[in-house]
Amino acid sequence: VQLQASGGGLVQAGGSLRLSCTASGLTRTFNYYDMHWFHQAPGKEREFVGTIDSIGTTRYADSVKGRFTISRDNAQKTMYLQMNSLKPEDTGAYSCAARFRGATEYVAWGQGTQVTVSS
């Protein structure tokens, strides 16, 4: 399984970006996978941003609740991260990961896409 994250860029504080994570080489249909977004700020540990499970249920880190929205298009094998009201502390690399429905181990990680929020 391969994941490709894209959509990062430079945006001013208060702005918006939409990231995508597209899967290929799946051993099962895309809707069988729970998908996750992670964020790694410069010099910091990678942290959980949010997740969307195989039936579309979402969960978010407190730091992004109300600002970020995760969605998925199973036909396009793609997960999205709509980021609104961006803050400078949202700067960093955003990566995606997949794991089988209900599993605890990830089966694939995508390379990060860089987001820079200027103040």
PDB file of C-alpha atoms in Angstrom:
ATOM      1  CA  VAL A   1       0.000   0.000   0.000  1.00  0.00           C
ATOM      2  CA  GLN A   2       1.269   3.444  -0.897  1.00  0.00           C
ATOM      3  CA  LEU A   3      -0.062   6.763   0.304  1.00  0.00           C
ATOM      4  CA  GLN A   4       0.632  10.118  -1.302  1.00  0.00           C
ATOM      5  CA  ALA A   5      -0.102  13.297   0.622  1.00  0.00           C
ATOM      6  CA  SER A   6      -0.380  16.569  -1.263  1.00  0.00           C
ATOM      7  CA  GLY A   7      -1.842  20.056  -1.089  1.00  0.00           C
ATOM      8  CA  GLY A   8       0.524  21.762   1.299  1.00  0.00           C
ATOM      9  CA  GLY A   9       1.794  25.275   0.832  1.00  0.00           C
ATOM     10  CA  LEU A  10       2.281  28.714   2.321  1.00  0.00           C
ATOM     11  CA  VAL A  11      -0.748  30.499   3.734  1.00  0.00           C
ATOM     12  CA  GLN A  12      -1.341  33.459   6.018  1.00  0.00           C
ATOM     13  CA  ALA A  13      -2.771  33.004   9.479  1.00  0.00           C
ATOM     14  CA  GLY A  14      -6.531  32.728   9.280  1.00  0.00           C
ATOM     15  CA  GLY A  15      -6.382  31.179   5.849  1.00  0.00           C
ATOM     16  CA  SER A  16      -7.341  27.742   4.596  1.00  0.00           C
ATOM     17  CA  LEU A  17      -5.763  24.771   2.873  1.00  0.00           C
ATOM     18  CA  ARG A  18      -7.062  21.419   1.741  1.00  0.00           C
ATOM     19  CA  LEU A  19      -4.767  18.429   1.893  1.00  0.00           C
ATOM     20  CA  SER A  20      -5.286  15.147   0.092  1.00  0.00           C
ATOM     21  CA  CYS A  21      -4.036  11.652   0.761  1.00  0.00           C
ATOM     22  CA  THR A  22      -4.427   9.207  -2.108  1.00  0.00           C
ATOM     23  CA  ALA A  23      -3.918   5.478  -1.782  1.00  0.00           C
ATOM     24  CA  SER A  24      -2.643   2.967  -4.299  1.00  0.00           C
ATOM     25  CA  GLY A  25      -1.644  -0.665  -4.245  1.00  0.00           C
ATOM     26  CA  LEU A  26      -4.368  -1.550  -1.795  1.00  0.00           C
ATOM     27  CA  THR A  27      -4.804  -5.151  -0.759  1.00  0.00           C
ATOM     28  CA  ARG A  28      -8.435  -4.439   0.132  1.00  0.00           C
ATOM     29  CA  THR A  29     -10.927  -1.829  -0.997  1.00  0.00           C
ATOM     30  CA  PHE A  30     -10.229   1.660   0.338  1.00  0.00           C
ATOM     31  CA  ASN A  31     -13.315   1.714   2.529  1.00  0.00           C
ATOM     32  CA  TYR A  32     -11.828  -1.142   4.551  1.00  0.00           C
ATOM     33  CA  TYR A  33      -9.138   1.156   5.940  1.00  0.00           C
ATOM     34  CA  ASP A  34      -9.258   3.573   8.839  1.00  0.00           C
ATOM     35  CA  MET A  35      -7.297   6.655   7.804  1.00  0.00           C
ATOM     36  CA  HIS A  36      -5.333   9.086   9.960  1.00  0.00           C
ATOM     37  CA  TRP A  37      -3.671  12.477   9.667  1.00  0.00           C
ATOM     38  CA  PHE A  38      -0.579  13.442  11.659  1.00  0.00           C
ATOM     39  CA  HIS A  39       1.324  16.692  12.100  1.00  0.00           C
ATOM     40  CA  GLN A  40       4.971  17.203  12.904  1.00  0.00           C
ATOM     41  CA  ALA A  41       6.007  20.727  13.765  1.00  0.00           C
ATOM     42  CA  PRO A  42       9.663  21.710  13.323  1.00  0.00           C
ATOM     43  CA  GLY A  43      11.740  20.202  16.118  1.00  0.00           C
ATOM     44  CA  LYS A  44       8.791  18.411  17.685  1.00  0.00           C
ATOM     45  CA  GLU A  45       7.352  14.928  17.842  1.00  0.00           C
ATOM     46  CA  ARG A  46       4.734  13.797  15.376  1.00  0.00           C
ATOM     47  CA  GLU A  47       1.250  14.225  16.794  1.00  0.00           C
ATOM     48  CA  PHE A  48      -2.195  12.969  15.967  1.00  0.00           C
ATOM     49  CA  VAL A  49      -4.462  15.360  14.090  1.00  0.00           C
ATOM     50  CA  GLY A  50      -7.523  13.303  13.347  1.00  0.00           C
ATOM     51  CA  THR A  51      -8.964  10.167  11.899  1.00  0.00           C
ATOM     52  CA  ILE A  52     -11.809   8.935   9.789  1.00  0.00           C
ATOM     53  CA  ASP A  53     -12.827   5.334  10.043  1.00  0.00           C
ATOM     54  CA  SER A  54     -14.133   3.014   7.374  1.00  0.00           C
ATOM     55  CA  ILE A  55     -17.745   4.144   7.894  1.00  0.00           C
ATOM     56  CA  GLY A  56     -16.932   7.855   8.020  1.00  0.00           C
ATOM     57  CA  THR A  57     -16.823   8.502  11.736  1.00  0.00           C
ATOM     58  CA  THR A  58     -14.312  11.217  12.551  1.00  0.00           C
ATOM     59  CA  ARG A  59     -12.307  12.127  15.631  1.00  0.00           C
ATOM     60  CA  TYR A  60      -9.980  15.085  16.138  1.00  0.00           C
ATOM     61  CA  ALA A  61      -7.243  16.327  18.385  1.00  0.00           C
ATOM     62  CA  ASP A  62      -8.450  19.088  20.686  1.00  0.00           C
ATOM     63  CA  SER A  63      -6.074  21.551  19.034  1.00  0.00           C
ATOM     64  CA  VAL A  64      -7.886  21.325  15.682  1.00  0.00           C
ATOM     65  CA  LYS A  65     -11.496  20.727  16.682  1.00  0.00           C
ATOM     66  CA  GLY A  66     -13.805  23.185  14.993  1.00  0.00           C
ATOM     67  CA  ARG A  67     -11.116  24.229  12.507  1.00  0.00           C
ATOM     68  CA  PHE A  68     -10.177  21.049  10.637  1.00  0.00           C
ATOM     69  CA  THR A  69     -12.476  18.592   8.882  1.00  0.00           C
ATOM     70  CA  ILE A  70     -11.558  15.151   7.613  1.00  0.00           C
ATOM     71  CA  SER A  71     -13.498  13.496   4.821  1.00  0.00           C
ATOM     72  CA  ARG A  72     -12.991  10.652   2.397  1.00  0.00           C
ATOM     73  CA  ASP A  73     -13.994   9.693  -1.116  1.00  0.00           C
ATOM     74  CA  ASN A  74     -13.825   5.924  -1.296  1.00  0.00           C
ATOM     75  CA  ALA A  75     -14.333   5.835  -5.056  1.00  0.00           C
ATOM     76  CA  GLN A  76     -11.284   8.061  -5.488  1.00  0.00           C
ATOM     77  CA  LYS A  77      -9.345   6.228  -2.732  1.00  0.00           C
ATOM     78  CA  THR A  78      -8.631   9.606  -1.210  1.00  0.00           C
ATOM     79  CA  MET A  79      -8.879  11.202   2.216  1.00  0.00           C
ATOM     80  CA  TYR A  80      -9.001  14.955   2.692  1.00  0.00           C
ATOM     81  CA  LEU A  81      -8.057  17.374   5.436  1.00  0.00           C
ATOM     82  CA  GLN A  82      -9.800  20.736   5.173  1.00  0.00           C
ATOM     83  CA  MET A  83      -7.900  23.170   7.350  1.00  0.00           C
ATOM     84  CA  ASN A  84      -9.545  26.487   8.189  1.00  0.00           C
ATOM     85  CA  SER A  85      -8.586  29.333  10.526  1.00  0.00           C
ATOM     86  CA  LEU A  86      -4.962  28.263  10.282  1.00  0.00           C
ATOM     87  CA  LYS A  87      -2.532  29.356  12.971  1.00  0.00           C
ATOM     88  CA  PRO A  88       1.261  29.649  12.879  1.00  0.00           C
ATOM     89  CA  GLU A  89       1.473  26.652  15.214  1.00  0.00           C
ATOM     90  CA  ASP A  90      -0.164  24.538  12.486  1.00  0.00           C
ATOM     91  CA  THR A  91       3.069  24.869  10.520  1.00  0.00           C
ATOM     92  CA  GLY A  92       4.809  21.587   9.813  1.00  0.00           C
ATOM     93  CA  ALA A  93       4.667  18.395   7.824  1.00  0.00           C
ATOM     94  CA  TYR A  94       1.337  16.644   7.511  1.00  0.00           C
ATOM     95  CA  SER A  95       1.357  12.949   6.780  1.00  0.00           C
ATOM     96  CA  CYS A  96      -1.297  10.311   6.441  1.00  0.00           C
ATOM     97  CA  ALA A  97      -1.469   6.704   7.513  1.00  0.00           C
ATOM     98  CA  ALA A  98      -3.755   3.743   6.973  1.00  0.00           C
ATOM     99  CA  ARG A  99      -4.646   0.731   9.014  1.00  0.00           C
ATOM    100  CA  PHE A 100      -7.158  -2.028   8.618  1.00  0.00           C
ATOM    101  CA  ARG A 101     -10.561  -1.488  10.144  1.00  0.00           C
ATOM    102  CA  GLY A 102     -10.258  -1.906  13.891  1.00  0.00           C
ATOM    103  CA  ALA A 103      -6.544  -2.718  13.828  1.00  0.00           C
ATOM    104  CA  THR A 104      -3.856  -1.068  15.942  1.00  0.00           C
ATOM    105  CA  GLU A 105      -0.904  -1.224  13.582  1.00  0.00           C
ATOM    106  CA  TYR A 106      -0.526   0.911  10.500  1.00  0.00           C
ATOM    107  CA  VAL A 107      -0.019  -0.766   7.147  1.00  0.00           C
ATOM    108  CA  ALA A 108       1.126   2.324   5.267  1.00  0.00           C
ATOM    109  CA  TRP A 109       2.470   5.834   5.804  1.00  0.00           C
ATOM    110  CA  GLY A 110       2.569   8.620   3.276  1.00  0.00           C
ATOM    111  CA  GLN A 111       5.359  11.141   2.941  1.00  0.00           C
ATOM    112  CA  GLY A 112       4.486  14.457   4.484  1.00  0.00           C
ATOM    113  CA  THR A 113       3.291  17.544   2.723  1.00  0.00           C
ATOM    114  CA  GLN A 114       4.592  20.816   4.124  1.00  0.00           C
ATOM    115  CA  VAL A 115       2.269  23.494   5.473  1.00  0.00           C
ATOM    116  CA  THR A 116       3.634  26.888   6.452  1.00  0.00           C
ATOM    117  CA  VAL A 117       1.377  29.414   8.165  1.00  0.00           C
ATOM    118  CA  SER A 118       2.764  32.916   8.358  1.00  0.00           C
ATOM    119  CA  SER A 119       1.704  35.344  11.056  1.00  0.00           C
TER     120      SER A 119
END
